[in-house]
Short mmCIF file of C-alpha atoms in Angstrom, two decimals:
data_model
loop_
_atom_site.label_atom_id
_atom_site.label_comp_id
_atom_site.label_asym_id
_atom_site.label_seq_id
_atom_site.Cartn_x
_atom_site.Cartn_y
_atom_site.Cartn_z
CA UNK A 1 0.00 0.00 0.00
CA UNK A 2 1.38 3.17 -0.73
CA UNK A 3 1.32 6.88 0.48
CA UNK A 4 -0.37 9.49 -1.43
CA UNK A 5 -0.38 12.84 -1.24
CA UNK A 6 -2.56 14.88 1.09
CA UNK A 7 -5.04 17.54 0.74
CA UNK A 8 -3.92 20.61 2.11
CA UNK A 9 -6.30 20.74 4.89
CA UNK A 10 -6.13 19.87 8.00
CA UNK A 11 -3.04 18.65 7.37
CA UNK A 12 -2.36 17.18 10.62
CA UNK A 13 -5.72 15.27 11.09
CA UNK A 14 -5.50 13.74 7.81
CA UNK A 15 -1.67 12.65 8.04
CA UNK A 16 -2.31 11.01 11.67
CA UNK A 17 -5.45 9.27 9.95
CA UNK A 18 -2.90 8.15 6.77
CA UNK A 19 -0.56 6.57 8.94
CA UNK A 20 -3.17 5.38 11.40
CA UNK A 21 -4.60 3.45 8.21
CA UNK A 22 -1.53 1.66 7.19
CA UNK A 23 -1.18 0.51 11.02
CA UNK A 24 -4.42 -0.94 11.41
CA UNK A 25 -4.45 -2.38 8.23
CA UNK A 26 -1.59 -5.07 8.38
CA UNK A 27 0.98 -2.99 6.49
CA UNK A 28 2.98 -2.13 9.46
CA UNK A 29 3.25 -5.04 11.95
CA UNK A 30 3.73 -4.96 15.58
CA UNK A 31 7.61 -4.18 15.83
CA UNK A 32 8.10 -2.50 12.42
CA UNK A 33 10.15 0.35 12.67
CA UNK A 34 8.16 2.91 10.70
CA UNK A 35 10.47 5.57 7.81
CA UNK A 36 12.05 8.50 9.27
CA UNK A 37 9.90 11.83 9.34
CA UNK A 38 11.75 12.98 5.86
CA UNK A 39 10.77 9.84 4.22
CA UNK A 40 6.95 10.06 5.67
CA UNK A 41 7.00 14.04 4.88
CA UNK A 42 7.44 13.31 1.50
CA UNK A 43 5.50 10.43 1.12
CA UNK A 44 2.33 12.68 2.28
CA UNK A 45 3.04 15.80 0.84
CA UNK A 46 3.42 17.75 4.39
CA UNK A 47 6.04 18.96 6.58
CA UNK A 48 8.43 17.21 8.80
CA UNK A 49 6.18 19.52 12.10
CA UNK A 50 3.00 17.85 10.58
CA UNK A 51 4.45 14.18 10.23
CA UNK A 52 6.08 14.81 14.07
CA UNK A 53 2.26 15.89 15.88
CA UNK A 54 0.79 12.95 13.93
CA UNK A 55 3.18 10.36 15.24
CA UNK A 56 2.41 11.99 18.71
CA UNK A 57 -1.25 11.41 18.20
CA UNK A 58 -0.54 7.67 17.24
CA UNK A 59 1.97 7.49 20.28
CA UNK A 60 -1.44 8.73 22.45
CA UNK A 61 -3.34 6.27 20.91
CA UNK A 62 -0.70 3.64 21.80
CA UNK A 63 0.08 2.62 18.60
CA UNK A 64 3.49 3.61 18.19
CA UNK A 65 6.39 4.35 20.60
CA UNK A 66 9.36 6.10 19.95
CA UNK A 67 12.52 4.80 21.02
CA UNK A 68 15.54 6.86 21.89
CA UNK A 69 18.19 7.04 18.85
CA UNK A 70 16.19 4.07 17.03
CA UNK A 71 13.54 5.14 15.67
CA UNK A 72 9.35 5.26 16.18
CA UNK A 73 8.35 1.65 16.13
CA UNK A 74 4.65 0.08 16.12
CA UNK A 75 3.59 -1.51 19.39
CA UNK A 76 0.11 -2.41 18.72
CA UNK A 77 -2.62 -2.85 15.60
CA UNK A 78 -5.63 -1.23 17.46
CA UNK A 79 -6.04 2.05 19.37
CA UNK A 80 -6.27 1.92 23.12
CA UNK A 81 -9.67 2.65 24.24
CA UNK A 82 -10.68 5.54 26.68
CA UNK A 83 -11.48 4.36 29.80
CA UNK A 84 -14.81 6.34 29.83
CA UNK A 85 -15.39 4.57 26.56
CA UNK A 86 -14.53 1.22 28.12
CA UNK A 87 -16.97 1.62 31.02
CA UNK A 88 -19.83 2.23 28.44
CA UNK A 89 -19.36 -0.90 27.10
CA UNK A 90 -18.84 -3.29 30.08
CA UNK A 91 -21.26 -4.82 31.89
CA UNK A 92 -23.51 -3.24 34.29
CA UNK A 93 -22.94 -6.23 36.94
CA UNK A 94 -18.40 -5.21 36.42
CA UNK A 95 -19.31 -1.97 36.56
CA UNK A 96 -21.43 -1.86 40.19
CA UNK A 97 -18.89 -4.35 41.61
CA UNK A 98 -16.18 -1.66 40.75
CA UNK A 99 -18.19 1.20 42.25
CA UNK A 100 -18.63 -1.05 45.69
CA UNK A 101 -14.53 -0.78 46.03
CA UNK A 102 -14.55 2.64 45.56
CA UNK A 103 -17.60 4.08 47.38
CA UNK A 104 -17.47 1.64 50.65
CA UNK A 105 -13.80 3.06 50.95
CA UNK A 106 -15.71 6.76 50.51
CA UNK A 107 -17.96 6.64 52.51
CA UNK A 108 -15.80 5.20 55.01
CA UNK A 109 -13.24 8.17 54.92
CA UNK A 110 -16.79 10.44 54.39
CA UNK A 111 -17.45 9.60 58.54
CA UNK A 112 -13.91 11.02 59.16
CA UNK A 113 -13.51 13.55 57.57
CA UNK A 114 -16.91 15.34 56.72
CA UNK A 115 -17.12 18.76 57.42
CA UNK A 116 -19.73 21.11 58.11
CA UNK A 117 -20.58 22.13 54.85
CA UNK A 118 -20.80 18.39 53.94
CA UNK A 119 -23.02 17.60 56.54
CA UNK A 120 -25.19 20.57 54.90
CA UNK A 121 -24.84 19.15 51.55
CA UNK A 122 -26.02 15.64 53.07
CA UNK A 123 -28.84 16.51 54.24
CA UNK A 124 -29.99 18.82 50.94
CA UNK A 125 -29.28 15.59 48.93
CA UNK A 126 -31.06 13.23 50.77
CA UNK A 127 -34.41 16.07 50.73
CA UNK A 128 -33.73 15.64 47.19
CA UNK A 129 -34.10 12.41 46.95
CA UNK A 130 -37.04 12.39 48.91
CA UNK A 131 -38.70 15.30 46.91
CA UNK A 132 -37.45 13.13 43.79
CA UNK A 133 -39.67 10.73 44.84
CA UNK A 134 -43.10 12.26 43.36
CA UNK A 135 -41.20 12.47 39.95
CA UNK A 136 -40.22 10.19 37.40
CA UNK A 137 -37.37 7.14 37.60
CA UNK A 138 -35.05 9.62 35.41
CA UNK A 139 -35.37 12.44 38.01
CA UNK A 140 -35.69 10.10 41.00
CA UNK A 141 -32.21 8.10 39.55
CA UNK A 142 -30.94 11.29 39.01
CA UNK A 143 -31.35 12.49 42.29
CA UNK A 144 -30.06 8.93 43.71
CA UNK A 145 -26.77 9.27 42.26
CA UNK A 146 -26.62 13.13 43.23
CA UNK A 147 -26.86 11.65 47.07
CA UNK A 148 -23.73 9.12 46.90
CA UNK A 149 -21.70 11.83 44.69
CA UNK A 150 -22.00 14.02 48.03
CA UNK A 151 -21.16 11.05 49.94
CA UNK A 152 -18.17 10.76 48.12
CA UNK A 153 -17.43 14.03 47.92
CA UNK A 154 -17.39 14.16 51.85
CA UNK A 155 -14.14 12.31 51.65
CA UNK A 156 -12.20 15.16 50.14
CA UNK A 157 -10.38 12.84 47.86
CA UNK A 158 -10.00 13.98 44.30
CA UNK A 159 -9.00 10.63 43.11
CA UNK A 160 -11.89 8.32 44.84
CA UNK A 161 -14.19 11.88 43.38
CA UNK A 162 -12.82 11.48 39.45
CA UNK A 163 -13.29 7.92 39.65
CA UNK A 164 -16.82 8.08 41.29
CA UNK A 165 -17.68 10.84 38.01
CA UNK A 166 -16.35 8.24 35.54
CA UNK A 167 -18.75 6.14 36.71
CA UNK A 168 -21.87 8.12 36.59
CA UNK A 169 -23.14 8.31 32.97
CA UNK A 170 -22.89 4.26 32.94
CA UNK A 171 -24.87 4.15 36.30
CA UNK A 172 -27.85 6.25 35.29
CA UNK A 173 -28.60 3.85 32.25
CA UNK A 174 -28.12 0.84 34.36
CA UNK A 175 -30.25 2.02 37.28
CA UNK A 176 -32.86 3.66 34.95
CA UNK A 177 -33.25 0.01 33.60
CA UNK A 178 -33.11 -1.41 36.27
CA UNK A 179 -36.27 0.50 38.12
CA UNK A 180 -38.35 0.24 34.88
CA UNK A 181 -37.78 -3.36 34.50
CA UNK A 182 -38.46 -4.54 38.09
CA UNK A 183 -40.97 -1.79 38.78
CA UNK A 184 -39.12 -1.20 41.51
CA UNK A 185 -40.72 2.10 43.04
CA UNK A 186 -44.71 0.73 41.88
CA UNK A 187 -44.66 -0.14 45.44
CA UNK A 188 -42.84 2.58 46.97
CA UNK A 189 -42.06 5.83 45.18
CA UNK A 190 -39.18 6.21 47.68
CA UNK A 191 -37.63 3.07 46.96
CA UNK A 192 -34.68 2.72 49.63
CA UNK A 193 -34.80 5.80 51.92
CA UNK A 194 -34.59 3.74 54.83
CA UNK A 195 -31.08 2.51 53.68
CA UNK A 196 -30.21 6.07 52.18
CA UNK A 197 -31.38 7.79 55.69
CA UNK A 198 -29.28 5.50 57.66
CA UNK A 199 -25.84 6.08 55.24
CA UNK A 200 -26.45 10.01 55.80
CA UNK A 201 -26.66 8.82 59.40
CA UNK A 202 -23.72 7.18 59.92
CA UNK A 203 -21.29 9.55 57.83
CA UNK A 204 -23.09 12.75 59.89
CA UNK A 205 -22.14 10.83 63.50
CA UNK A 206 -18.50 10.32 62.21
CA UNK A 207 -19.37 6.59 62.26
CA UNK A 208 -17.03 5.15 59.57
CA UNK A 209 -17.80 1.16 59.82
CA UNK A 210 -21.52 1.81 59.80
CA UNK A 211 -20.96 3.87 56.76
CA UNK A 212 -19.41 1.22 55.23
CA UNK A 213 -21.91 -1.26 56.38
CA UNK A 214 -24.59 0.02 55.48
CA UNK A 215 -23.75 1.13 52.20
CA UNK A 216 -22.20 -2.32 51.58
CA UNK A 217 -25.38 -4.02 52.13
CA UNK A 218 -27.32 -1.14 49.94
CA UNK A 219 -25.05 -2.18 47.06
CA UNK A 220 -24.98 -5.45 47.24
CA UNK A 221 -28.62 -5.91 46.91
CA UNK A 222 -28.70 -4.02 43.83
CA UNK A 223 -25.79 -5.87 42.16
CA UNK A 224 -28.02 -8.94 42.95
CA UNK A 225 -31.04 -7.10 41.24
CA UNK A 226 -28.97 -6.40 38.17
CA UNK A 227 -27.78 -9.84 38.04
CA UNK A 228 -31.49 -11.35 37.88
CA UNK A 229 -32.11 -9.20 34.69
#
């Protein structure tokens, strides 16, 4: 397969997708040292600046690495995915069992180290919730989540916080399913405010292995929900 020539715009975009193409398509193995910029500049039509920022963008993509005095070489046939991409396509069940690591160990740390305004913010989300209740499963899931974001929050750890964010968008849709197909609040509008009460609790009185208890068992029986669907 060889290079052509590139249109003159955008010259960077098009080049990274060139390259990309002969990668992904068998020409360059894993472990093929690919030409030197000059030969690649003038295989495209561009500049060696233009050849250099798409190489970078394959490097990102982890399909190439450069190696010091020896060249860029390729490392892999398909792009890496984004790990927000990857969570949209794993299961619901991997997911939820993911999000019980990280928010027990929240909500823990949450009865430590809450402060005043997060005792404030606790008790606005859980109202929330509540009020959510009269509304429909979007709102009401909605307003779910909203409560163990400030729970997590309360922690004051940026990491446990980004991680807990990644994991929203997939947890509406699962949750959202989840209460339509089990009619879960035909019942009880306020599905689980017992559960979600006694979490607030716990974290408000400082009283970290309740937190985690009781928020354990709260997860767990909705991981065992999404498993019967």
């Amino acid at each position: 397969m060889s290079l052509s020539a590139l249109r003159p715009s955008p010259l960077v975009e098009q080049a990274t997708e060139r390259l990309r193409e002969q990668i992904t398509g068998g020409d360059w193995p894993v472990g093929t040292k690919l030409p030197g910029e000059t030969s690649l500049a003038k295989s495209l039509g561009v500049g060696r600046s233009t050849v250099r920022e798409a190489l970078r963008a394959l490097a990102g993509a982890g399909l190439v690495r450069p190696r010091q005095g020896s060249g860029v070489f390729v490392i892999a046939t398909s792009p890496k995915e984004d790990w927000s991409v990857r969570l949209r396509r794993a299961a619901i069940t991997d997911v939820y069992e993911v999000r019980m690591l990280v928010e027990i160990e929240a909500a823990q740390l949450a009865a430590r180290r809450r402060t005043e305004d997060d005792l404030l913010a606790l008790d606005s989300a859980l109202a929330g919730r509540r009020a959510a209740a009269g509304g429909s499963d979007a709102a009401f899931v909605d307003a779910d989540i909203a409560l163990h974001a400030v729970v997590v929050a309360a922690a004051h750890n940026p990491v446990l916080t980004g991680l807990f964010a990644e994991f929203v968008p997939v947890l509406q849709q699962g949750l959202s399913d989840l209460v339509e197909l089990l009619d879960l609040r035909a019942a009880d509008p306020n599905h689980g405010d017992a559960a979600h009460a006694a979490l607030v609790d716990a974290v408000v009185q400082g009283d970290a292995e309740a937190a985690g208890r009781t928020l354990r068992e709260e997860l767990r029986q909705t991981l065992a929900r999404l498993h019967s669907l």
